[in-house]
Amino acid sequence: ITTLRIVLDEFVLPEPMFKTISLNGGVYSSLTSVVGVLLSFRTSQAYNRFWEGAGLVYELFGDLSVSAGNLVAFCHYSEESREKVESFKQLLVRLVSLLSAMMLTELEGRDTLNHLPYEMLDLSSLEPSLVKSLPTKSHKAEVVFQWIKGVIVENIKTG
């Protein structure tokens, strides 16, 4: 606003209008104080929100890790063959790895599977048609989560 007033005074108006206005210095100091308080409050709020969000992301990935660990642990009591149990565990861990990458990608605002900076476990062992269809989906993390639920339910049914 001050820059606009100076430009108007110097270049647009035939007579300086704003230079002749005399304002009390107390007004400017009060305004500066209010702006300073508001600025520090907003900065503090943004800082707190950032760290709350970061904490929630760590909590989410901790819960995801615990859930995957519990599912793998429950497999020890399966009456299926060791090969089928091992295959289920491998698939589950790969899908959880993909899910965590999709969640981080969504948090970063990316919408691509190309050049992901995350390490994922052997996606080539997943069904190629599923992996190829994932880039076309708008909510990739939710899709992978549904895949995980489907795999769990199917394997509960088969033992």
JSON list of C-alpha atoms in Angstrom, two decimals:
[
{"chain": "A", "resi": 1, "resn": "ILE", "atom": "CA", "xyz": [0.00, 0.00, 0.00]},
{"chain": "A", "resi": 2, "resn": "THR", "atom": "CA", "xyz": [2.83, 2.37, 0.83]},
{"chain": "A", "resi": 3, "resn": "THR", "atom": "CA", "xyz": [4.46, 1.72, -2.54]},
{"chain": "A", "resi": 4, "resn": "LEU", "atom": "CA", "xyz": [1.19, 2.48, -4.31]},
{"chain": "A", "resi": 5, "resn": "ARG", "atom": "CA", "xyz": [0.86, 5.75, -2.41]},
{"chain": "A", "resi": 6, "resn": "ILE", "atom": "CA", "xyz": [4.42, 6.78, -3.34]},
{"chain": "A", "resi": 7, "resn": "VAL", "atom": "CA", "xyz": [3.84, 5.94, -7.02]},
{"chain": "A", "resi": 8, "resn": "LEU", "atom": "CA", "xyz": [0.60, 7.93, -7.02]},
{"chain": "A", "resi": 9, "resn": "ASP", "atom": "CA", "xyz": [2.31, 10.90, -5.36]},
{"chain": "A", "resi": 10, "resn": "GLU", "atom": "CA", "xyz": [5.37, 10.93, -7.60]},
{"chain": "A", "resi": 11, "resn": "PHE", "atom": "CA", "xyz": [4.05, 9.95, -11.01]},
{"chain": "A", "resi": 12, "resn": "VAL", "atom": "CA", "xyz": [0.26, 10.04, -11.28]},
{"chain": "A", "resi": 13, "resn": "LEU", "atom": "CA", "xyz": [-1.13, 12.95, -9.29]},
{"chain": "A", "resi": 14, "resn": "PRO", "atom": "CA", "xyz": [-0.39, 16.51, -10.47]},
{"chain": "A", "resi": 15, "resn": "GLU", "atom": "CA", "xyz": [0.15, 17.66, -6.88]},
{"chain": "A", "resi": 16, "resn": "PRO", "atom": "CA", "xyz": [1.55, 15.54, -4.07]},
{"chain": "A", "resi": 17, "resn": "MET", "atom": "CA", "xyz": [-1.42, 14.57, -1.96]},
{"chain": "A", "resi": 18, "resn": "PHE", "atom": "CA", "xyz": [-0.03, 12.03, 0.45]},
{"chain": "A", "resi": 19, "resn": "LYS", "atom": "CA", "xyz": [3.18, 13.87, 1.34]},
{"chain": "A", "resi": 20, "resn": "THR", "atom": "CA", "xyz": [1.19, 16.66, 2.90]},
{"chain": "A", "resi": 21, "resn": "ILE", "atom": "CA", "xyz": [-0.77, 14.37, 5.16]},
{"chain": "A", "resi": 22, "resn": "SER", "atom": "CA", "xyz": [0.76, 14.28, 8.59]},
{"chain": "A", "resi": 23, "resn": "LEU", "atom": "CA", "xyz": [-0.11, 11.33, 10.75]},
{"chain": "A", "resi": 24, "resn": "ASN", "atom": "CA", "xyz": [0.78, 10.70, 14.32]},
{"chain": "A", "resi": 25, "resn": "GLY", "atom": "CA", "xyz": [3.67, 8.26, 14.80]},
{"chain": "A", "resi": 26, "resn": "GLY", "atom": "CA", "xyz": [1.62, 6.43, 17.42]},
{"chain": "A", "resi": 27, "resn": "VAL", "atom": "CA", "xyz": [-0.75, 5.19, 14.73]},
{"chain": "A", "resi": 28, "resn": "TYR", "atom": "CA", "xyz": [2.09, 3.55, 12.82]},
{"chain": "A", "resi": 29, "resn": "SER", "atom": "CA", "xyz": [3.59, 2.04, 15.95]},
{"chain": "A", "resi": 30, "resn": "SER", "atom": "CA", "xyz": [0.20, 0.63, 16.98]},
{"chain": "A", "resi": 31, "resn": "LEU", "atom": "CA", "xyz": [-0.35, -0.79, 13.53]},
{"chain": "A", "resi": 32, "resn": "THR", "atom": "CA", "xyz": [3.14, -2.31, 13.50]},
{"chain": "A", "resi": 33, "resn": "SER", "atom": "CA", "xyz": [2.52, -3.90, 16.90]},
{"chain": "A", "resi": 34, "resn": "VAL", "atom": "CA", "xyz": [-0.78, -5.44, 15.81]},
{"chain": "A", "resi": 35, "resn": "VAL", "atom": "CA", "xyz": [0.72, -6.76, 12.57]},
{"chain": "A", "resi": 36, "resn": "GLY", "atom": "CA", "xyz": [3.69, -8.18, 14.50]},
{"chain": "A", "resi": 37, "resn": "VAL", "atom": "CA", "xyz": [1.43, -10.00, 16.98]},
{"chain": "A", "resi": 38, "resn": "LEU", "atom": "CA", "xyz": [-0.75, -11.38, 14.18]},
{"chain": "A", "resi": 39, "resn": "LEU", "atom": "CA", "xyz": [2.27, -12.50, 12.19]},
{"chain": "A", "resi": 40, "resn": "SER", "atom": "CA", "xyz": [3.86, -14.28, 15.14]},
{"chain": "A", "resi": 41, "resn": "PHE", "atom": "CA", "xyz": [0.53, -15.95, 16.01]},
{"chain": "A", "resi": 42, "resn": "ARG", "atom": "CA", "xyz": [0.01, -17.21, 12.45]},
{"chain": "A", "resi": 43, "resn": "THR", "atom": "CA", "xyz": [3.60, -18.45, 12.25]},
{"chain": "A", "resi": 44, "resn": "SER", "atom": "CA", "xyz": [3.20, -20.29, 15.54]},
{"chain": "A", "resi": 45, "resn": "GLN", "atom": "CA", "xyz": [-0.04, -21.89, 14.35]},
{"chain": "A", "resi": 46, "resn": "ALA", "atom": "CA", "xyz": [1.56, -23.02, 11.08]},
{"chain": "A", "resi": 47, "resn": "TYR", "atom": "CA", "xyz": [4.55, -24.46, 12.95]},
{"chain": "A", "resi": 48, "resn": "ASN", "atom": "CA", "xyz": [2.29, -26.39, 15.34]},
{"chain": "A", "resi": 49, "resn": "ARG", "atom": "CA", "xyz": [0.14, -27.73, 12.49]},
{"chain": "A", "resi": 50, "resn": "PHE", "atom": "CA", "xyz": [3.20, -28.89, 10.58]},
{"chain": "A", "resi": 51, "resn": "TRP", "atom": "CA", "xyz": [4.57, -30.86, 13.52]},
{"chain": "A", "resi": 52, "resn": "GLU", "atom": "CA", "xyz": [1.15, -32.28, 14.36]},
{"chain": "A", "resi": 53, "resn": "GLY", "atom": "CA", "xyz": [0.83, -33.51, 10.76]},
{"chain": "A", "resi": 54, "resn": "ALA", "atom": "CA", "xyz": [4.33, -34.97, 10.82]},
{"chain": "A", "resi": 55, "resn": "GLY", "atom": "CA", "xyz": [3.53, -36.78, 14.06]},
{"chain": "A", "resi": 56, "resn": "LEU", "atom": "CA", "xyz": [0.33, -38.20, 12.59]},
{"chain": "A", "resi": 57, "resn": "VAL", "atom": "CA", "xyz": [2.22, -39.49, 9.54]},
{"chain": "A", "resi": 58, "resn": "TYR", "atom": "CA", "xyz": [4.71, -41.29, 11.80]},
{"chain": "A", "resi": 59, "resn": "GLU", "atom": "CA", "xyz": [1.82, -42.71, 13.83]},
{"chain": "A", "resi": 60, "resn": "LEU", "atom": "CA", "xyz": [0.08, -43.89, 10.66]},
{"chain": "A", "resi": 61, "resn": "PHE", "atom": "CA", "xyz": [3.15, -45.70, 9.38]},
{"chain": "A", "resi": 62, "resn": "GLY", "atom": "CA", "xyz": [3.76, -47.19, 12.82]},
{"chain": "A", "resi": 63, "resn": "ASP", "atom": "CA", "xyz": [0.21, -48.54, 12.89]},
{"chain": "A", "resi": 64, "resn": "LEU", "atom": "CA", "xyz": [0.60, -49.86, 9.35]},
{"chain": "A", "resi": 65, "resn": "SER", "atom": "CA", "xyz": [3.79, -51.66, 10.36]},
{"chain": "A", "resi": 66, "resn": "VAL", "atom": "CA", "xyz": [2.15, -53.16, 13.45]},
{"chain": "A", "resi": 67, "resn": "SER", "atom": "CA", "xyz": [-0.85, -54.32, 11.41]},
{"chain": "A", "resi": 68, "resn": "ALA", "atom": "CA", "xyz": [1.36, -55.99, 8.80]},
{"chain": "A", "resi": 69, "resn": "GLY", "atom": "CA", "xyz": [3.43, -57.61, 11.54]},
{"chain": "A", "resi": 70, "resn": "ASN", "atom": "CA", "xyz": [0.30, -58.95, 13.24]},
{"chain": "A", "resi": 71, "resn": "LEU", "atom": "CA", "xyz": [-0.99, -60.42, 10.00]},
{"chain": "A", "resi": 72, "resn": "VAL", "atom": "CA", "xyz": [2.33, -62.14, 9.35]},
{"chain": "A", "resi": 73, "resn": "ALA", "atom": "CA", "xyz": [2.38, -63.44, 12.94]},
{"chain": "A", "resi": 74, "resn": "PHE", "atom": "CA", "xyz": [-1.14, -64.87, 12.62]},
{"chain": "A", "resi": 75, "resn": "CYS", "atom": "CA", "xyz": [0.03, -66.90, 9.63]},
{"chain": "A", "resi": 76, "resn": "HIS", "atom": "CA", "xyz": [2.03, -69.20, 11.90]},
{"chain": "A", "resi": 77, "resn": "TYR", "atom": "CA", "xyz": [-1.17, -70.93, 12.98]},
{"chain": "A", "resi": 78, "resn": "SER", "atom": "CA", "xyz": [-2.43, -71.58, 9.48]},
{"chain": "A", "resi": 79, "resn": "GLU", "atom": "CA", "xyz": [-3.12, -75.17, 8.51]},
{"chain": "A", "resi": 80, "resn": "GLU", "atom": "CA", "xyz": [-2.22, -74.52, 4.87]},
{"chain": "A", "resi": 81, "resn": "SER", "atom": "CA", "xyz": [1.04, -75.67, 3.33]},
{"chain": "A", "resi": 82, "resn": "ARG", "atom": "CA", "xyz": [4.17, -73.71, 4.18]},
{"chain": "A", "resi": 83, "resn": "GLU", "atom": "CA", "xyz": [4.51, -72.67, 0.53]},
{"chain": "A", "resi": 84, "resn": "LYS", "atom": "CA", "xyz": [1.05, -71.08, 0.45]},
{"chain": "A", "resi": 85, "resn": "VAL", "atom": "CA", "xyz": [1.61, -69.36, 3.79]},
{"chain": "A", "resi": 86, "resn": "GLU", "atom": "CA", "xyz": [4.97, -68.03, 2.64]},
{"chain": "A", "resi": 87, "resn": "SER", "atom": "CA", "xyz": [3.45, -66.85, -0.64]},
{"chain": "A", "resi": 88, "resn": "PHE", "atom": "CA", "xyz": [0.71, -65.00, 1.27]},
{"chain": "A", "resi": 89, "resn": "LYS", "atom": "CA", "xyz": [3.22, -63.34, 3.59]},
{"chain": "A", "resi": 90, "resn": "GLN", "atom": "CA", "xyz": [5.40, -62.25, 0.66]},
{"chain": "A", "resi": 91, "resn": "LEU", "atom": "CA", "xyz": [2.40, -60.81, -1.20]},
{"chain": "A", "resi": 92, "resn": "LEU", "atom": "CA", "xyz": [1.14, -59.02, 1.90]},
{"chain": "A", "resi": 93, "resn": "VAL", "atom": "CA", "xyz": [4.49, -57.39, 2.65]},
{"chain": "A", "resi": 94, "resn": "ARG", "atom": "CA", "xyz": [4.88, -56.27, -0.97]},
{"chain": "A", "resi": 95, "resn": "LEU", "atom": "CA", "xyz": [1.40, -54.74, -0.98]},
{"chain": "A", "resi": 96, "resn": "VAL", "atom": "CA", "xyz": [2.07, -52.94, 2.31]},
{"chain": "A", "resi": 97, "resn": "SER", "atom": "CA", "xyz": [5.29, -51.60, 0.81]},
{"chain": "A", "resi": 98, "resn": "LEU", "atom": "CA", "xyz": [3.35, -50.34, -2.22]},
{"chain": "A", "resi": 99, "resn": "LEU", "atom": "CA", "xyz": [0.66, -48.86, 0.04]},
{"chain": "A", "resi": 100, "resn": "SER", "atom": "CA", "xyz": [3.18, -46.87, 2.05]},
{"chain": "A", "resi": 101, "resn": "ALA", "atom": "CA", "xyz": [4.74, -45.51, -1.15]},
{"chain": "A", "resi": 102, "resn": "MET", "atom": "CA", "xyz": [1.30, -44.53, -2.49]},
{"chain": "A", "resi": 103, "resn": "MET", "atom": "CA", "xyz": [0.40, -42.77, 0.76]},
{"chain": "A", "resi": 104, "resn": "LEU", "atom": "CA", "xyz": [3.63, -40.77, 0.75]},
{"chain": "A", "resi": 105, "resn": "THR", "atom": "CA", "xyz": [3.17, -39.94, -2.93]},
{"chain": "A", "resi": 106, "resn": "GLU", "atom": "CA", "xyz": [-0.33, -38.64, -2.21]},
{"chain": "A", "resi": 107, "resn": "LEU", "atom": "CA", "xyz": [0.90, -36.59, 0.74]},
{"chain": "A", "resi": 108, "resn": "GLU", "atom": "CA", "xyz": [3.52, -35.00, -1.49]},
{"chain": "A", "resi": 109, "resn": "GLY", "atom": "CA", "xyz": [0.87, -34.13, -4.07]},
{"chain": "A", "resi": 110, "resn": "ARG", "atom": "CA", "xyz": [2.33, -36.30, -6.80]},
{"chain": "A", "resi": 111, "resn": "ASP", "atom": "CA", "xyz": [0.16, -38.30, -9.13]},
{"chain": "A", "resi": 112, "resn": "THR", "atom": "CA", "xyz": [2.63, -40.57, -10.84]},
{"chain": "A", "resi": 113, "resn": "LEU", "atom": "CA", "xyz": [4.28, -43.91, -10.34]},
{"chain": "A", "resi": 114, "resn": "ASN", "atom": "CA", "xyz": [7.27, -42.97, -12.48]},
{"chain": "A", "resi": 115, "resn": "HIS", "atom": "CA", "xyz": [10.50, -42.17, -10.70]},
{"chain": "A", "resi": 116, "resn": "LEU", "atom": "CA", "xyz": [9.20, -42.75, -7.18]},
{"chain": "A", "resi": 117, "resn": "PRO", "atom": "CA", "xyz": [11.91, -41.88, -4.67]},
{"chain": "A", "resi": 118, "resn": "TYR", "atom": "CA", "xyz": [10.78, -44.67, -2.35]},
{"chain": "A", "resi": 119, "resn": "GLU", "atom": "CA", "xyz": [12.19, -48.14, -2.03]},
{"chain": "A", "resi": 120, "resn": "MET", "atom": "CA", "xyz": [9.51, -50.73, -2.64]},
{"chain": "A", "resi": 121, "resn": "LEU", "atom": "CA", "xyz": [9.75, -54.48, -2.40]},
{"chain": "A", "resi": 122, "resn": "ASP", "atom": "CA", "xyz": [9.82, -56.32, -5.74]},
{"chain": "A", "resi": 123, "resn": "LEU", "atom": "CA", "xyz": [6.76, -55.00, -7.56]},
{"chain": "A", "resi": 124, "resn": "SER", "atom": "CA", "xyz": [7.56, -57.26, -10.50]},
{"chain": "A", "resi": 125, "resn": "SER", "atom": "CA", "xyz": [6.30, -60.24, -8.51]},
{"chain": "A", "resi": 126, "resn": "LEU", "atom": "CA", "xyz": [2.83, -58.71, -8.22]},
{"chain": "A", "resi": 127, "resn": "GLU", "atom": "CA", "xyz": [0.21, -59.42, -10.84]},
{"chain": "A", "resi": 128, "resn": "PRO", "atom": "CA", "xyz": [1.23, -57.28, -13.85]},
{"chain": "A", "resi": 129, "resn": "SER", "atom": "CA", "xyz": [-2.33, -56.30, -14.80]},
{"chain": "A", "resi": 130, "resn": "LEU", "atom": "CA", "xyz": [-2.92, -54.82, -11.34]},
{"chain": "A", "resi": 131, "resn": "VAL", "atom": "CA", "xyz": [0.32, -52.86, -11.30]},
{"chain": "A", "resi": 132, "resn": "LYS", "atom": "CA", "xyz": [-0.32, -51.57, -14.84]},
{"chain": "A", "resi": 133, "resn": "SER", "atom": "CA", "xyz": [-3.84, -50.43, -13.92]},
{"chain": "A", "resi": 134, "resn": "LEU", "atom": "CA", "xyz": [-2.70, -48.50, -10.85]},
{"chain": "A", "resi": 135, "resn": "PRO", "atom": "CA", "xyz": [-1.48, -45.33, -12.65]},
{"chain": "A", "resi": 136, "resn": "THR", "atom": "CA", "xyz": [-4.96, -44.82, -14.10]},
{"chain": "A", "resi": 137, "resn": "LYS", "atom": "CA", "xyz": [-6.60, -44.73, -10.67]},
{"chain": "A", "resi": 138, "resn": "SER", "atom": "CA", "xyz": [-7.24, -41.41, -8.97]},
{"chain": "A", "resi": 139, "resn": "HIS", "atom": "CA", "xyz": [-6.96, -42.68, -5.38]},
{"chain": "A", "resi": 140, "resn": "LYS", "atom": "CA", "xyz": [-4.03, -45.05, -5.56]},
{"chain": "A", "resi": 141, "resn": "ALA", "atom": "CA", "xyz": [-3.56, -45.56, -1.82]},
{"chain": "A", "resi": 142, "resn": "GLU", "atom": "CA", "xyz": [-7.20, -46.53, -1.36]},
{"chain": "A", "resi": 143, "resn": "VAL", "atom": "CA", "xyz": [-7.00, -48.94, -4.30]},
{"chain": "A", "resi": 144, "resn": "VAL", "atom": "CA", "xyz": [-3.93, -50.68, -2.85]},
{"chain": "A", "resi": 145, "resn": "PHE", "atom": "CA", "xyz": [-5.62, -50.80, 0.56]},
{"chain": "A", "resi": 146, "resn": "GLN", "atom": "CA", "xyz": [-8.60, -52.56, -1.03]},
{"chain": "A", "resi": 147, "resn": "TRP", "atom": "CA", "xyz": [-6.21, -55.02, -2.68]},
{"chain": "A", "resi": 148, "resn": "ILE", "atom": "CA", "xyz": [-4.73, -55.80, 0.74]},
{"chain": "A", "resi": 149, "resn": "LYS", "atom": "CA", "xyz": [-8.17, -56.34, 2.25]},
{"chain": "A", "resi": 150, "resn": "GLY", "atom": "CA", "xyz": [-9.16, -58.58, -0.66]},
{"chain": "A", "resi": 151, "resn": "VAL", "atom": "CA", "xyz": [-6.01, -60.69, -0.27]},
{"chain": "A", "resi": 152, "resn": "ILE", "atom": "CA", "xyz": [-6.63, -61.05, 3.47]},
{"chain": "A", "resi": 153, "resn": "VAL", "atom": "CA", "xyz": [-10.29, -62.02, 3.07]},
{"chain": "A", "resi": 154, "resn": "GLU", "atom": "CA", "xyz": [-9.50, -64.49, 0.28]},
{"chain": "A", "resi": 155, "resn": "ASN", "atom": "CA", "xyz": [-6.80, -66.15, 2.35]},
{"chain": "A", "resi": 156, "resn": "ILE", "atom": "CA", "xyz": [-9.00, -66.31, 5.44]},
{"chain": "A", "resi": 157, "resn": "LYS", "atom": "CA", "xyz": [-11.54, -68.15, 3.32]},
{"chain": "A", "resi": 158, "resn": "THR", "atom": "CA", "xyz": [-9.00, -70.60, 1.93]},
{"chain": "A", "resi": 159, "resn": "GLY", "atom": "CA", "xyz": [-7.17, -71.12, 5.21]}
]
